[in-house]
PDB file of C-alpha atoms in Angstrom:
ATOM      1  CA  MET A 679      95.542 108.131 124.209  1.00 68.00           C
ATOM      2  CA  PRO A 680      98.936 109.764 123.421  1.00 84.00           C
ATOM      3  CA  VAL A 681     101.398 107.841 121.770  1.00 91.00           C
ATOM      4  CA  ALA A 682     104.142 105.929 123.749  1.00 89.00           C
ATOM      5  CA  LEU A 683     107.758 105.146 122.758  1.00 93.00           C
ATOM      6  CA  SER A 684     109.904 102.654 125.077  1.00 93.00           C
ATOM      7  CA  HIS A 685     113.020 100.253 124.731  1.00 92.00           C
ATOM      8  CA  LEU A 686     112.398  96.590 125.353  1.00 92.00           C
ATOM      9  CA  ASP A 687     115.374  94.585 127.262  1.00 89.00           C
ATOM     10  CA  ASN A 688     116.366  92.827 123.833  1.00 89.00           C
ATOM     11  CA  GLY A 689     116.976  95.743 122.447  1.00 89.00           C
ATOM     12  CA  ILE A 690     113.537  96.402 120.549  1.00 93.00           C
ATOM     13  CA  ASP A 691     112.314 100.043 119.893  1.00 94.00           C
ATOM     14  CA  LEU A 692     108.460 100.189 120.597  1.00 96.00           C
ATOM     15  CA  ILE A 693     106.132 102.613 119.580  1.00 97.00           C
ATOM     16  CA  LEU A 694     102.341 101.781 120.711  1.00 97.00           C
ATOM     17  CA  GLU A 695      99.387 104.391 119.973  1.00 97.00           C
ATOM     18  CA  PRO A 696      95.781 102.845 121.699  1.00 96.00           C
ATOM     19  CA  ILE A 697      92.803 103.458 119.827  1.00 96.00           C
ATOM     20  CA  VAL A 698      90.226 101.935 122.146  1.00 93.00           C
ATOM     21  CA  THR A 699      87.220 102.935 119.447  1.00 95.00           C
ATOM     22  CA  ALA A 700      89.377 100.563 116.644  1.00 97.00           C
ATOM     23  CA  LYS A 701      88.297  97.166 115.750  1.00 97.00           C
ATOM     24  CA  THR A 702      91.448  96.331 114.580  1.00 98.00           C
ATOM     25  CA  ALA A 703      95.366  96.493 115.046  1.00 97.00           C
ATOM     26  CA  ALA A 704      98.092  97.669 112.561  1.00 98.00           C
ATOM     27  CA  ILE A 705     101.830  96.034 113.032  1.00 98.00           C
ATOM     28  CA  GLY A 706     104.370  97.395 111.545  1.00 98.00           C
ATOM     29  CA  PHE A 707     108.275  95.739 112.022  1.00 98.00           C
ATOM     30  CA  TRP A 708     110.828  98.530 110.670  1.00 97.00           C
ATOM     31  CA  PHE A 709     114.060  97.318 110.020  1.00 95.00           C
ATOM     32  CA  SER A 710     116.796  99.523 109.708  1.00 91.00           C
ATOM     33  CA  VAL A 711     118.508  98.937 106.124  1.00 93.00           C
ATOM     34  CA  GLY A 712     117.352  99.479 102.680  1.00 93.00           C
ATOM     35  CA  SER A 713     119.028  99.699  99.114  1.00 93.00           C
ATOM     36  CA  ARG A 714     121.329 102.271 100.170  1.00 91.00           C
ATOM     37  CA  TYR A 715     123.062  99.898 102.780  1.00 90.00           C
ATOM     38  CA  GLU A 716     124.157  97.566  99.991  1.00 92.00           C
ATOM     39  CA  PRO A 717     127.650  97.155  98.655  1.00 91.00           C
ATOM     40  CA  LYS A 718     127.952  96.993  94.721  1.00 90.00           C
ATOM     41  CA  ASN A 719     127.995  93.738  94.225  1.00 93.00           C
ATOM     42  CA  GLN A 720     125.331  92.833  96.498  1.00 95.00           C
ATOM     43  CA  ARG A 721     122.717  95.331  95.093  1.00 95.00           C
ATOM     44  CA  GLY A 722     118.901  94.221  95.123  1.00 97.00           C
ATOM     45  CA  ILE A 723     119.998  91.806  98.321  1.00 97.00           C
ATOM     46  CA  THR A 724     117.443  93.513 101.229  1.00 97.00           C
ATOM     47  CA  HIS A 725     114.679  93.235  98.816  1.00 98.00           C
ATOM     48  CA  PHE A 726     115.355  89.677  97.746  1.00 98.00           C
ATOM     49  CA  VAL A 727     115.453  89.166 101.546  1.00 98.00           C
ATOM     50  CA  GLU A 728     112.026  90.836 102.205  1.00 98.00           C
ATOM     51  CA  HIS A 729     110.862  88.132  99.502  1.00 98.00           C
ATOM     52  CA  MET A 730     112.446  85.022 101.443  1.00 98.00           C
ATOM     53  CA  LEU A 731     110.857  86.384 104.882  1.00 98.00           C
ATOM     54  CA  PHE A 732     107.109  84.854 103.364  1.00 98.00           C
ATOM     55  CA  LYS A 733     109.032  81.398 101.870  1.00 97.00           C
ATOM     56  CA  GLY A 734     108.775  79.338 105.237  1.00 96.00           C
ATOM     57  CA  THR A 735     110.303  78.946 108.375  1.00 97.00           C
ATOM     58  CA  SER A 736     111.352  75.968 110.241  1.00 95.00           C
ATOM     59  CA  SER A 737     107.711  75.608 111.838  1.00 95.00           C
ATOM     60  CA  ARG A 738     105.313  77.181 109.071  1.00 97.00           C
ATOM     61  CA  THR A 739     105.407  76.713 105.051  1.00 97.00           C
ATOM     62  CA  ALA A 740     104.855  79.738 102.945  1.00 97.00           C
ATOM     63  CA  ARG A 741     101.035  78.676 102.307  1.00 97.00           C
ATOM     64  CA  ASP A 742     101.053  78.256 106.431  1.00 97.00           C
ATOM     65  CA  ILE A 743     101.743  82.066 107.075  1.00 97.00           C
ATOM     66  CA  ALA A 744      99.391  83.250 103.755  1.00 97.00           C
ATOM     67  CA  LEU A 745      96.535  81.101 105.523  1.00 97.00           C
ATOM     68  CA  ALA A 746      97.348  82.100 108.986  1.00 97.00           C
ATOM     69  CA  PHE A 747      96.342  85.773 108.294  1.00 97.00           C
ATOM     70  CA  ASP A 748      93.375  84.978 105.348  1.00 97.00           C
ATOM     71  CA  ARG A 749      91.683  82.757 108.243  1.00 96.00           C
ATOM     72  CA  ILE A 750      91.727  85.684 110.672  1.00 95.00           C
ATOM     73  CA  GLY A 751      90.507  88.265 107.886  1.00 96.00           C
ATOM     74  CA  GLY A 752      94.012  89.707 108.232  1.00 97.00           C
ATOM     75  CA  TYR A 753      96.170  91.383 105.921  1.00 96.00           C
ATOM     76  CA  ILE A 754      99.953  91.037 105.338  1.00 98.00           C
ATOM     77  CA  ASN A 755     102.793  92.342 103.263  1.00 98.00           C
ATOM     78  CA  ALA A 756     106.222  94.482 103.033  1.00 98.00           C
ATOM     79  CA  PHE A 757     107.852  96.660 100.964  1.00 98.00           C
ATOM     80  CA  THR A 758     111.988  97.317 100.915  1.00 98.00           C
ATOM     81  CA  ASP A 759     113.106 101.026 100.425  1.00 95.00           C
ATOM     82  CA  ARG A 760     116.551 102.963 100.080  1.00 93.00           C
ATOM     83  CA  GLU A 761     117.004 102.927 103.685  1.00 93.00           C
ATOM     84  CA  ASN A 762     114.078 100.957 105.622  1.00 94.00           C
ATOM     85  CA  LEU A 763     112.511  97.148 105.005  1.00 97.00           C
ATOM     86  CA  CYS A 764     109.161  97.008 106.324  1.00 98.00           C
ATOM     87  CA  VAL A 765     107.267  93.923 107.007  1.00 98.00           C
ATOM     88  CA  HIS A 766     103.979  95.015 108.217  1.00 98.00           C
ATOM     89  CA  CYS A 767      99.716  94.173 108.928  1.00 98.00           C
ATOM     90  CA  VAL A 768      96.661  94.430 109.634  1.00 98.00           C
ATOM     91  CA  VAL A 769      94.398  92.288 111.573  1.00 98.00           C
ATOM     92  CA  PRO A 770      91.477  92.231 114.153  1.00 98.00           C
ATOM     93  CA  SER A 771      92.240  93.526 117.197  1.00 97.00           C
ATOM     94  CA  GLU A 772      91.948  89.817 118.935  1.00 96.00           C
ATOM     95  CA  TYR A 773      94.431  88.341 116.614  1.00 97.00           C
ATOM     96  CA  ALA A 774      97.184  91.018 117.197  1.00 96.00           C
ATOM     97  CA  GLU A 775      99.446  88.787 119.719  1.00 95.00           C
ATOM     98  CA  LYS A 776      98.707  86.100 116.845  1.00 96.00           C
ATOM     99  CA  ALA A 777     100.226  88.458 114.372  1.00 97.00           C
ATOM    100  CA  ILE A 778     102.910  89.227 116.331  1.00 96.00           C
ATOM    101  CA  GLU A 779     103.939  85.447 116.944  1.00 95.00           C
ATOM    102  CA  ILE A 780     104.016  84.992 113.410  1.00 96.00           C
ATOM    103  CA  MET A 781     106.041  87.982 112.514  1.00 97.00           C
ATOM    104  CA  ASN A 782     108.416  87.274 115.034  1.00 95.00           C
ATOM    105  CA  ASP A 783     108.494  83.544 113.164  1.00 96.00           C
ATOM    106  CA  MET A 784     109.177  85.233 110.050  1.00 97.00           C
ATOM    107  CA  MET A 785     112.035  87.785 111.834  1.00 95.00           C
ATOM    108  CA  ASN A 786     113.976  84.813 113.587  1.00 94.00           C
ATOM    109  CA  HIS A 787     113.405  81.538 111.832  1.00 96.00           C
ATOM    110  CA  SER A 788     112.823  81.781 107.964  1.00 97.00           C
ATOM    111  CA  LEU A 789     114.740  78.931 106.407  1.00 97.00           C
ATOM    112  CA  PHE A 790     116.164  80.097 103.098  1.00 98.00           C
ATOM    113  CA  SER A 791     115.551  76.858 101.623  1.00 97.00           C
ATOM    114  CA  PRO A 792     117.815  76.519  97.835  1.00 97.00           C
ATOM    115  CA  GLU A 793     114.715  75.388  96.350  1.00 97.00           C
ATOM    116  CA  GLU A 794     112.447  78.673  97.565  1.00 97.00           C
ATOM    117  CA  ILE A 795     115.205  80.833  96.670  1.00 98.00           C
ATOM    118  CA  GLU A 796     115.611  79.865  92.975  1.00 97.00           C
ATOM    119  CA  LYS A 797     111.739  80.254  92.771  1.00 97.00           C
ATOM    120  CA  GLU A 798     111.899  83.683  94.237  1.00 98.00           C
ATOM    121  CA  ARG A 799     114.931  84.395  92.021  1.00 98.00           C
ATOM    122  CA  GLN A 800     112.862  83.949  88.905  1.00 97.00           C
ATOM    123  CA  VAL A 801     109.841  86.459  90.540  1.00 97.00           C
ATOM    124  CA  ILE A 802     112.246  89.391  91.212  1.00 98.00           C
ATOM    125  CA  GLU A 803     113.488  89.050  87.891  1.00 97.00           C
ATOM    126  CA  SER A 804     110.053  88.965  86.520  1.00 96.00           C
ATOM    127  CA  GLU A 805     109.253  92.026  88.599  1.00 96.00           C
ATOM    128  CA  ILE A 806     112.340  93.694  87.873  1.00 95.00           C
ATOM    129  CA  ILE A 807     111.231  93.319  84.072  1.00 94.00           C
ATOM    130  CA  SER A 808     108.057  94.346  84.299  1.00 92.00           C
ATOM    131  CA  SER A 809     109.563  97.787  85.994  1.00 89.00           C
ATOM    132  CA  TYR A 810     111.020  98.158  82.733  1.00 86.00           C
ATOM    133  CA  ASP A 811     107.643  98.465  80.857  1.00 85.00           C
ATOM    134  CA  ASP A 812     106.247 100.907  83.285  1.00 85.00           C
ATOM    135  CA  PRO A 813     107.129 104.389  81.779  1.00 83.00           C
ATOM    136  CA  GLU A 814     106.693 106.321  85.363  1.00 85.00           C
ATOM    137  CA  GLU A 815     108.890 103.800  87.292  1.00 86.00           C
ATOM    138  CA  ALA A 816     110.948 103.535  84.796  1.00 84.00           C
ATOM    139  CA  ALA A 817     111.501 107.115  84.939  1.00 84.00           C
ATOM    140  CA  ASN A 818     111.748 108.019  88.381  1.00 86.00           C
ATOM    141  CA  GLU A 819     114.773 105.337  88.465  1.00 87.00           C
ATOM    142  CA  ALA A 820     116.167 107.649  85.982  1.00 86.00           C
ATOM    143  CA  VAL A 821     115.668 110.758  88.097  1.00 87.00           C
ATOM    144  CA  PHE A 822     117.389 109.534  90.900  1.00 89.00           C
ATOM    145  CA  GLN A 823     120.418 108.014  88.949  1.00 88.00           C
ATOM    146  CA  ALA A 824     119.951 112.029  87.372  1.00 88.00           C
ATOM    147  CA  ILE A 825     120.374 113.680  91.138  1.00 90.00           C
ATOM    148  CA  TRP A 826     122.596 111.362  92.521  1.00 89.00           C
ATOM    149  CA  PRO A 827     124.844 109.471  89.641  1.00 89.00           C
ATOM    150  CA  ASN A 828     126.975 106.458  91.149  1.00 88.00           C
ATOM    151  CA  GLN A 829     126.057 107.673  94.585  1.00 89.00           C
ATOM    152  CA  SER A 830     124.136 104.837  97.130  1.00 89.00           C
ATOM    153  CA  LEU A 831     120.898 106.892  97.622  1.00 89.00           C
ATOM    154  CA  SER A 832     120.233 106.508  94.011  1.00 90.00           C
ATOM    155  CA  GLN A 833     120.739 102.498  93.868  1.00 91.00           C
ATOM    156  CA  SER A 834     118.026 100.227  92.512  1.00 93.00           C
ATOM    157  CA  ILE A 835     115.928  99.062  95.204  1.00 95.00           C
ATOM    158  CA  ALA A 836     115.134  95.774  93.427  1.00 95.00           C
ATOM    159  CA  GLY A 837     118.803  95.650  91.714  1.00 95.00           C
ATOM    160  CA  SER A 838     119.063  94.774  87.736  1.00 94.00           C
ATOM    161  CA  VAL A 839     118.855  91.315  86.675  1.00 96.00           C
ATOM    162  CA  GLU A 840     122.153  90.426  86.711  1.00 97.00           C
ATOM    163  CA  ASP A 841     122.824  91.766  90.025  1.00 97.00           C
ATOM    164  CA  ILE A 842     119.752  89.346  91.413  1.00 97.00           C
ATOM    165  CA  ALA A 843     121.770  86.209  89.605  1.00 97.00           C
ATOM    166  CA  SER A 844     124.887  86.871  91.573  1.00 97.00           C
ATOM    167  CA  LEU A 845     123.364  86.561  94.845  1.00 98.00           C
ATOM    168  CA  VAL A 846     123.817  82.917  96.524  1.00 97.00           C
ATOM    169  CA  ARG A 847     121.770  81.255  99.311  1.00 97.00           C
ATOM    170  CA  GLU A 848     125.041  82.741 101.873  1.00 97.00           C
ATOM    171  CA  ASP A 849     125.029  86.125 101.135  1.00 97.00           C
ATOM    172  CA  LEU A 850     121.033  86.158 101.785  1.00 98.00           C
ATOM    173  CA  LEU A 851     121.642  84.341 104.901  1.00 97.00           C
ATOM    174  CA  ASP A 852     124.157  86.679 106.205  1.00 94.00           C
ATOM    175  CA  TRP A 853     121.894  89.763 105.194  1.00 95.00           C
ATOM    176  CA  TYR A 854     119.134  87.887 107.181  1.00 95.00           C
ATOM    177  CA  THR A 855     121.456  87.507 110.221  1.00 93.00           C
ATOM    178  CA  ARG A 856     122.810  90.978 110.073  1.00 91.00           C
ATOM    179  CA  TYR A 857     120.013  92.987 109.976  1.00 92.00           C
ATOM    180  CA  ILE A 858     116.915  91.131 110.497  1.00 94.00           C
ATOM    181  CA  GLN A 859     117.871  88.690 113.406  1.00 93.00           C
ATOM    182  CA  ASN A 860     120.202  91.221 114.766  1.00 90.00           C
ATOM    183  CA  GLY A 861     119.335  94.440 113.060  1.00 89.00           C
ATOM    184  CA  LYS A 862     118.083  97.486 114.714  1.00 90.00           C
ATOM    185  CA  LEU A 863     114.472  96.761 114.677  1.00 93.00           C
ATOM    186  CA  LEU A 864     111.794  99.613 115.401  1.00 96.00           C
ATOM    187  CA  ILE A 865     107.971  97.943 115.922  1.00 97.00           C
ATOM    188  CA  CYS A 866     105.182 100.562 115.699  1.00 98.00           C
ATOM    189  CA  ILE A 867     101.589  99.174 116.877  1.00 98.00           C
ATOM    190  CA  SER A 868      98.158 101.215 116.731  1.00 98.00           C
ATOM    191  CA  GLY A 869      94.955 100.198 117.072  1.00 97.00           C
ATOM    192  CA  ASN A 870      92.857  98.284 119.991  1.00 96.00           C
ATOM    193  CA  PHE A 871      95.318  96.230 121.882  1.00 95.00           C
ATOM    194  CA  SER A 872      96.153  95.282 125.210  1.00 94.00           C
ATOM    195  CA  GLU A 873      99.685  96.607 125.898  1.00 93.00           C
ATOM    196  CA  ARG A 874     100.659  94.208 128.425  1.00 93.00           C
ATOM    197  CA  LYS A 875     100.018  90.953 126.055  1.00 94.00           C
ATOM    198  CA  ILE A 876     102.393  92.832 123.110  1.00 94.00           C
ATOM    199  CA  ARG A 877     105.067  93.252 125.621  1.00 93.00           C
ATOM    200  CA  ALA A 878     105.056  89.693 126.333  1.00 92.00           C
ATOM    201  CA  ALA A 879     104.690  88.445 123.058  1.00 92.00           C
ATOM    202  CA  LEU A 880     107.692  90.586 121.616  1.00 92.00           C
ATOM    203  CA  GLU A 881     109.548  89.859 125.093  1.00 88.00           C
ATOM    204  CA  THR A 882     110.230  86.290 123.555  1.00 85.00           C
ATOM    205  CA  ASN A 883     112.429  87.594 121.219  1.00 82.00           C
ATOM    206  CA  PRO A 884     116.125  86.691 121.676  1.00 79.00           C
ATOM    207  CA  ASP A 885     118.491  89.540 122.380  1.00 72.00           C
ATOM    208  CA  ARG A 886     119.660  91.536 119.265  1.00 74.00           C
ATOM    209  CA  LYS A 887     122.934  91.309 119.214  1.00 67.00           C
ATOM    210  CA  LYS A 888     124.047  94.594 118.398  1.00 61.00           C
ATOM    211  CA  ILE A 889     125.697  93.680 115.053  1.00 54.00           C
ATOM    212  CA  PHE A 890     124.274  96.113 112.681  1.00 56.00           C
ATOM    213  CA  ASN A 891     126.729  98.821 111.625  1.00 57.00           C
ATOM    214  CA  GLU A 892     125.769 101.725 109.182  1.00 61.00           C
ATOM    215  CA  PRO A 893     128.035 102.494 106.695  1.00 55.00           C
ATOM    216  CA  PRO A 894     129.724 105.552 107.134  1.00 54.00           C
ATOM    217  CA  PHE A 895     127.774 107.596 104.322  1.00 60.00           C
ATOM    218  CA  SER A 896     129.399 110.795 102.659  1.00 62.00           C
ATOM    219  CA  LEU A 897     126.658 112.921 102.548  1.00 69.00           C
ATOM    220  CA  PRO A 898     124.897 113.112  99.068  1.00 80.00           C
ATOM    221  CA  ASN A 899     126.168 115.340  96.240  1.00 81.00           C
ATOM    222  CA  PRO A 900     123.346 116.144  94.135  1.00 81.00           C
ATOM    223  CA  HIS A 901     123.698 117.005  90.222  1.00 83.00           C
ATOM    224  CA  GLU A 902     121.915 119.915  88.818  1.00 81.00           C
ATOM    225  CA  GLY A 903     120.799 121.115  85.204  1.00 76.00           C
ATOM    226  CA  PHE A 904     118.822 119.669  82.357  1.00 76.00           C
ATOM    227  CA  HIS A 905     118.831 115.937  81.646  1.00 73.00           C
ATOM    228  CA  PHE A 906     117.192 114.572  78.629  1.00 72.00           C
ATOM    229  CA  LEU A 907     116.762 110.693  78.148  1.00 70.00           C
ATOM    230  CA  SER A 908     115.848 108.773  75.138  1.00 72.00           C
ATOM    231  CA  ALA A 909     112.921 105.753  75.367  1.00 71.00           C
ATOM    232  CA  SER A 910     110.710 104.352  73.301  1.00 74.00           C
ATOM    233  CA  PHE A 911     107.381 105.160  75.638  1.00 76.00           C
ATOM    234  CA  GLN A 912     104.979 106.705  74.107  1.00 80.00           C
ATOM    235  CA  MET A 913     104.321 109.513  76.342  1.00 82.00           C
ATOM    236  CA  GLU A 914     106.983 112.235  77.920  1.00 86.00           C
ATOM    237  CA  GLN A 915     107.634 112.074  81.618  1.00 87.00           C
ATOM    238  CA  LEU A 916     108.395 115.444  82.907  1.00 90.00           C
ATOM    239  CA  PHE A 917     110.136 115.816  86.208  1.00 92.00           C
ATOM    240  CA  PHE A 918     111.019 118.945  88.006  1.00 93.00           C
ATOM    241  CA  CYS A 919     113.035 118.001  91.155  1.00 93.00           C
ATOM    242  CA  TYR A 920     114.510 120.454  93.787  1.00 92.00           C
ATOM    243  CA  ASN A 921     116.960 118.884  96.141  1.00 90.00           C
ATOM    244  CA  LEU A 922     116.628 120.050  99.644  1.00 92.00           C
ATOM    245  CA  GLU A 923     118.090 119.614 103.101  1.00 91.00           C
ATOM    246  CA  LYS A 924     116.672 117.200 105.286  1.00 92.00           C
ATOM    247  CA  PRO A 925     114.086 118.858 107.961  1.00 95.00           C
ATOM    248  CA  LYS A 926     115.862 119.507 111.077  1.00 94.00           C
ATOM    249  CA  THR A 927     112.430 119.684 113.083  1.00 96.00           C
ATOM    250  CA  LEU A 928     108.935 118.063 113.124  1.00 94.00           C
ATOM    251  CA  GLN A 929     107.249 121.839 112.632  1.00 97.00           C
ATOM    252  CA  GLU A 930     110.196 121.770 109.417  1.00 97.00           C
ATOM    253  CA  TYR A 931     109.062 118.467 108.049  1.00 96.00           C
ATOM    254  CA  LEU A 932     105.031 119.051 108.331  1.00 97.00           C
ATOM    255  CA  HIS A 933     105.670 122.420 106.675  1.00 97.00           C
ATOM    256  CA  TRP A 934     107.271 120.960 103.624  1.00 97.00           C
ATOM    257  CA  HIS A 935     104.369 118.046 103.760  1.00 97.00           C
ATOM    258  CA  ILE A 936     102.044 120.966 103.142  1.00 97.00           C
ATOM    259  CA  LEU A 937     103.644 123.073 100.700  1.00 97.00           C
ATOM    260  CA  ASN A 938     103.770 119.411  98.590  1.00 97.00           C
ATOM    261  CA  ALA A 939     100.069 118.675  99.406  1.00 97.00           C
ATOM    262  CA  ILE A 940      99.388 122.646  97.956  1.00 97.00           C
ATOM    263  CA  ILE A 941     101.560 121.777  94.913  1.00 97.00           C
ATOM    264  CA  GLY A 942     100.346 118.455  93.728  1.00 97.00           C
ATOM    265  CA  ASP A 943      99.450 115.778  96.069  1.00 95.00           C
ATOM    266  CA  THR A 944      95.598 116.128  96.069  1.00 95.00           C
ATOM    267  CA  MET A 945      92.358 116.979  93.342  1.00 96.00           C
ATOM    268  CA  SER A 946      92.611 120.384  94.572  1.00 97.00           C
ATOM    269  CA  SER A 947      96.140 121.019  93.941  1.00 97.00           C
ATOM    270  CA  ARG A 948      97.869 123.928  91.873  1.00 97.00           C
ATOM    271  CA  LEU A 949      99.130 121.318  89.686  1.00 97.00           C
ATOM    272  CA  PHE A 950      96.269 118.893  89.249  1.00 97.00           C
ATOM    273  CA  GLN A 951      93.834 121.999  88.740  1.00 98.00           C
ATOM    274  CA  SER A 952      95.928 123.871  86.152  1.00 97.00           C
ATOM    275  CA  LEU A 953      97.477 121.000  84.288  1.00 96.00           C
ATOM    276  CA  ARG A 954      94.725 118.733  83.982  1.00 96.00           C
ATOM    277  CA  GLU A 955      91.258 120.413  85.117  1.00 97.00           C
ATOM    278  CA  ARG A 956      91.672 123.495  83.415  1.00 97.00           C
ATOM    279  CA  ALA A 957      94.211 122.926  80.080  1.00 95.00           C
ATOM    280  CA  ALA A 958      93.866 119.103  79.918  1.00 95.00           C
ATOM    281  CA  TYR A 959      97.356 118.906  79.233  1.00 93.00           C
ATOM    282  CA  CYS A 960      97.716 115.614  80.794  1.00 93.00           C
ATOM    283  CA  TYR A 961      96.195 112.606  82.542  1.00 93.00           C
ATOM    284  CA  THR A 962      98.932 112.059  85.079  1.00 93.00           C
ATOM    285  CA  VAL A 963     100.306 114.942  87.052  1.00 96.00           C
ATOM    286  CA  TYR A 964     101.715 114.973  90.954  1.00 96.00           C
ATOM    287  CA  SER A 965     104.401 116.147  93.370  1.00 97.00           C
ATOM    288  CA  TYR A 966     106.012 114.512  96.322  1.00 96.00           C
ATOM    289  CA  TYR A 967     108.380 115.422  99.420  1.00 97.00           C
ATOM    290  CA  ALA A 968     110.447 112.317 100.236  1.00 94.00           C
ATOM    291  CA  THR A 969     113.327 112.265 102.864  1.00 93.00           C
ATOM    292  CA  SER A 970     116.191 110.175 103.885  1.00 91.00           C
ATOM    293  CA  SER A 971     118.393 110.462 106.582  1.00 89.00           C
ATOM    294  CA  ASP A 972     120.775 113.351 105.490  1.00 89.00           C
ATOM    295  CA  SER A 973     118.805 114.864 102.317  1.00 91.00           C
ATOM    296  CA  ALA A 974     115.183 115.709 101.105  1.00 94.00           C
ATOM    297  CA  LEU A 975     113.368 115.889  97.666  1.00 93.00           C
ATOM    298  CA  LEU A 976     110.588 117.948  96.466  1.00 96.00           C
ATOM    299  CA  CYS A 977     109.983 116.462  92.596  1.00 95.00           C
ATOM    300  CA  ALA A 978     106.837 117.467  90.699  1.00 96.00           C
ATOM    301  CA  TYR A 979     106.186 114.913  87.628  1.00 94.00           C
ATOM    302  CA  ALA A 980     103.795 115.039  84.649  1.00 94.00           C
ATOM    303  CA  SER A 981     103.093 112.726  82.189  1.00 91.00           C
ATOM    304  CA  ALA A 982     102.187 113.851  78.371  1.00 88.00           C
ATOM    305  CA  SER A 983     101.855 113.427  74.685  1.00 86.00           C
ATOM    306  CA  LYS A 984     104.319 114.717  72.818  1.00 77.00           C
ATOM    307  CA  LYS A 985     102.536 117.467  71.484  1.00 73.00           C
TER     308      LYS A 985
END
């Protein structure tokens, strides 16, 4: 069946993809906010709010939320990117409305209790520190900083330990109110579900107050050239990055993804076959194509020993 896009009266955009042969439903709540929107004195706040969505509502504890999905054989998680925060789940088809009811609760009634905030602050600090021990992740952060130095597009998604330590409950609640409760929201659902019941479940959400205002971004100013960074890792991290204009059409977007697949996205790609399979120069080698609202990046990566 065809994919259908609609706009609900309460301000939510909805994309439905019915698959009648499926046994499950995949649901994604996409909020139009990410690290790129954050002022410098609140870096990491979107990611912090993402964590707090799972820490209890006015009617559910954090354990209640986790058990609700485990008991029905479902899965729920979330991630923060540079321009989006997404809460997503996969559940058996007959529990799609129940999953939406719980996600609605998280979106509208999260508590942000002081005790949970302090506990989660420690968790996020550990997450940040662990990223410093991951050569690939640390190198990727450095690459973004080298391409877009001191620009919002290259801000760390999680922030630094110092950034997280400076955020207070009022900051988190204000961000949650503006961008989760009242910001732009796109909900995507694919699988076997009742469209009538899905719409009824989503229409229980209060009207979104349209107080979300996207900051007036300046166009990214990419830097070119060679960048060398010293680190204590045993392996060398190599990146070749090409800054591109964002694709203007869906066809152009798909063409870039096809090119990326040929270059390094699969085991049969040129990079994998030449550098790993034939030459045995490295274990990890791949490419990726990433886009934002106003730019794109094609990047090839390899990790090799110093010899």
